[in-house]
Coordinates of C-alpha atoms in Angstrom, one line a residue:
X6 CA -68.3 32.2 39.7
X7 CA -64.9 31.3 40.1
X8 CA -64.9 34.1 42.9
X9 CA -68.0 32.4 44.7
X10 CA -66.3 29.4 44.7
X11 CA -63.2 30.4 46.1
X12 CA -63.9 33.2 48.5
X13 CA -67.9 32.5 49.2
X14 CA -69.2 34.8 52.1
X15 CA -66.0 36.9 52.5
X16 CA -66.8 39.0 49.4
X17 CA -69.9 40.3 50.9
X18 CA -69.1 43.4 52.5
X19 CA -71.1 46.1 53.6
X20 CA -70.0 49.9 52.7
X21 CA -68.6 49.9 56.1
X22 CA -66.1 46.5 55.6
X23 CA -63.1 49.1 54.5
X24 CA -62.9 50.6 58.1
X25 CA -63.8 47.6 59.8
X26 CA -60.5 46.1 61.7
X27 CA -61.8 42.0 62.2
X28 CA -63.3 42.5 58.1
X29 CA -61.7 39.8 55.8
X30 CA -58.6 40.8 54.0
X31 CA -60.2 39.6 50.7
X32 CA -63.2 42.3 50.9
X33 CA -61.2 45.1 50.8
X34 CA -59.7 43.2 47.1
X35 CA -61.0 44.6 43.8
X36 CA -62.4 42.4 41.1
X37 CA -59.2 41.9 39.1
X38 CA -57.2 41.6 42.2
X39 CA -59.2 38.9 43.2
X40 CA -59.1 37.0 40.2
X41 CA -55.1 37.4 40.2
X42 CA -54.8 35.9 43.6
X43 CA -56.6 32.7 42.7
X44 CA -53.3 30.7 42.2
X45 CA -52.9 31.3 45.6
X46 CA -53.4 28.6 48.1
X47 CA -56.3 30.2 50.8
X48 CA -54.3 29.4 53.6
X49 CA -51.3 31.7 52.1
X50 CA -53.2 34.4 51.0
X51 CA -54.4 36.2 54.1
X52 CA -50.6 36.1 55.2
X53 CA -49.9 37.2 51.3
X54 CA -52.6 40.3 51.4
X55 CA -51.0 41.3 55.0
X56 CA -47.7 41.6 53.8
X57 CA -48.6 43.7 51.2
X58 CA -50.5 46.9 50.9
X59 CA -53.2 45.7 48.5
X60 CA -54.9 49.2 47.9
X61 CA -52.0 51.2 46.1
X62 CA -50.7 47.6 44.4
X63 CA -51.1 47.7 40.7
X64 CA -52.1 45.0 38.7
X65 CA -48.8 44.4 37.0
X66 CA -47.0 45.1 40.6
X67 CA -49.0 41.9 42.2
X68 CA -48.5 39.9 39.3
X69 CA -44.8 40.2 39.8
X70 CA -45.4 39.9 43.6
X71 CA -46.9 36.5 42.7
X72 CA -44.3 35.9 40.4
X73 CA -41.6 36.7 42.9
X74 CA -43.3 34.8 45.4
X75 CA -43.8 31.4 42.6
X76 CA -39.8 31.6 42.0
X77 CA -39.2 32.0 45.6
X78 CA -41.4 28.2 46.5
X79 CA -39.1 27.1 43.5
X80 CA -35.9 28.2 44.9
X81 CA -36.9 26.5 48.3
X82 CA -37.7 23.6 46.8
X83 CA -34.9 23.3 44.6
X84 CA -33.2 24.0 47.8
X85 CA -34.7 21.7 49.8
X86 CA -34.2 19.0 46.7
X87 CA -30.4 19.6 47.1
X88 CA -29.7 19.3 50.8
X89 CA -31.7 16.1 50.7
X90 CA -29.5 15.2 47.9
X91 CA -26.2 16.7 50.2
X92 CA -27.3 14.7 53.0
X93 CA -27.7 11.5 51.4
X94 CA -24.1 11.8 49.8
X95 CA -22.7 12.7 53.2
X96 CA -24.2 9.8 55.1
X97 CA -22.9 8.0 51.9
X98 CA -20.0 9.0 52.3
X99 CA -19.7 9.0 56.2
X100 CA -20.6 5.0 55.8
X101 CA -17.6 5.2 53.4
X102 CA -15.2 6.7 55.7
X103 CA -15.9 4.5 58.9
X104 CA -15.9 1.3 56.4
X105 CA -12.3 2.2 54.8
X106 CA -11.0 3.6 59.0
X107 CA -12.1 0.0 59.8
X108 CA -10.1 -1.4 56.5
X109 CA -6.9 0.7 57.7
X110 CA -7.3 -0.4 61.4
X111 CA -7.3 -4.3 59.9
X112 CA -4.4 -3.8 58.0
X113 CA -2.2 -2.0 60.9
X114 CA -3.1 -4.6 63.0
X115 CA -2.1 -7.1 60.3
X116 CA 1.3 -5.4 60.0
X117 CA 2.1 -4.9 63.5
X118 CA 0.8 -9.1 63.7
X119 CA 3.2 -9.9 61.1
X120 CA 5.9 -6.9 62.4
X121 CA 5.9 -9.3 65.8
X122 CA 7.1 -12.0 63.7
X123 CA 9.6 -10.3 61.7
X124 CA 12.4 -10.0 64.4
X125 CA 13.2 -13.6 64.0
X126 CA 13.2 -14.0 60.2
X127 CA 15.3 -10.5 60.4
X128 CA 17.8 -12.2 62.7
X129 CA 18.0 -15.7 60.2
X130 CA 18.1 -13.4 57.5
X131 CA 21.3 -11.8 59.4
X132 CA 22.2 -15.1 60.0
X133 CA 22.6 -15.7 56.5
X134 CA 24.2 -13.2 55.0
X135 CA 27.0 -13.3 57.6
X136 CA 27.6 -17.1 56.7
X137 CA 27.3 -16.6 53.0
X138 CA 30.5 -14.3 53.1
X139 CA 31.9 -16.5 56.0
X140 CA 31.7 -19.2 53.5
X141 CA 33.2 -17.3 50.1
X142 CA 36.4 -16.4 53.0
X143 CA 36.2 -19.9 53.6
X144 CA 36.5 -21.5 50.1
X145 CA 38.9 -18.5 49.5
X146 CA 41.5 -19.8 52.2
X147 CA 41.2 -23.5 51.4
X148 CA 42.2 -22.6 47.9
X149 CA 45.1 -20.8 49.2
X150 CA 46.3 -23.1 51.2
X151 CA 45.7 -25.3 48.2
X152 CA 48.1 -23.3 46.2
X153 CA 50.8 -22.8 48.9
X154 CA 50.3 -26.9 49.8
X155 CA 51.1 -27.4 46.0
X156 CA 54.2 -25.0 45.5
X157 CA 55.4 -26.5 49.3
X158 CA 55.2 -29.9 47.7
X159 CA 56.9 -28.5 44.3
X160 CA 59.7 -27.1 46.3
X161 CA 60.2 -30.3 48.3
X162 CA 60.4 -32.0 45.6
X163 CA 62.8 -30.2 43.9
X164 CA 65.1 -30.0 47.2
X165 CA 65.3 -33.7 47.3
X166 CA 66.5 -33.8 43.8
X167 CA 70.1 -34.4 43.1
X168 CA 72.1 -31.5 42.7
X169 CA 74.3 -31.7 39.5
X170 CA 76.5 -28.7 38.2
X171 CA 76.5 -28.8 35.1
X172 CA 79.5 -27.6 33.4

């Protein structure tokens, strides 16, 4: 019944089907054949029969065929599963890129904004440090001429003393 359903007219063939080039591929099946290519879809298995030569195929050989053929639809959509997948993370990640070139573009521009302002602190900065030490040389001096004001004064002061001998 299951045949019927599935095949209908194709399975009636007259004796004469076998040599018969425009004949369906499914008439020249035999019973168990038949029922073994039922988990095929019927617009794969005329492309399925032609590939294969049917008449010297064991039933054990197109049970593996079918098999093979099962694992292979797997594989491709397993495949097919993955480069979605791939594409996804690489449009993901492409988003990513141009988002984090856009971040680096913003911050170069920041630095070269900031870089156009950094001549003139550079040169206070300069500025500074060349008075700071100016200033110590400065302080330095003064208290030397502190010093030598003080022993000047000393030394006066002594000179205008009196002069005794003492004996």
């Amino acid at each position: 019944m299951q045949l019927w359903d599935e095949y209908g007219t194709k399975l009636l063939a007259s004796p004469d089907t076998y040599s018969h080039p425009d004949s369906s591929p499914v008439t020249n099946l035999t019973y168990t054949q038949a029922l073994i290519l039922l988990r095929i879809p019927e617009e794969e298995l005329e492309e399925f029969i032609a590939e294969r030569d049917m008449k010297s195929m064991t039933h054990l050989e197109l049970q593996q065929a079918l098999k093979d053929r099962d694992q292979a639809i797997q594989e491709k959509k397993d495949l097919q599963k993955d480069l979605t997948l791939k594409s996804r993370e690489l449009a993901q990640l492409t988003t990513q890129t141009q988002s984090l070139e856009q971040q680096v573009n913003r911050l170069q521009a920041e630095i070269l904004r900031r870089a156009g302002k950094s001549p003139l602190k550079l040169r206070e900065l300069e500025a500074a440090k060349e008075e700071v030490p100016s200033a110590r040389k400065i302080a330095e001096l003064e208290k030397k001429l502190k010093d030598a004001e003080t022993k000047f004064s000393v030394k006066s002061a002594v000179a205008h003393l009196p002069f005794t001998e003492i004996t």
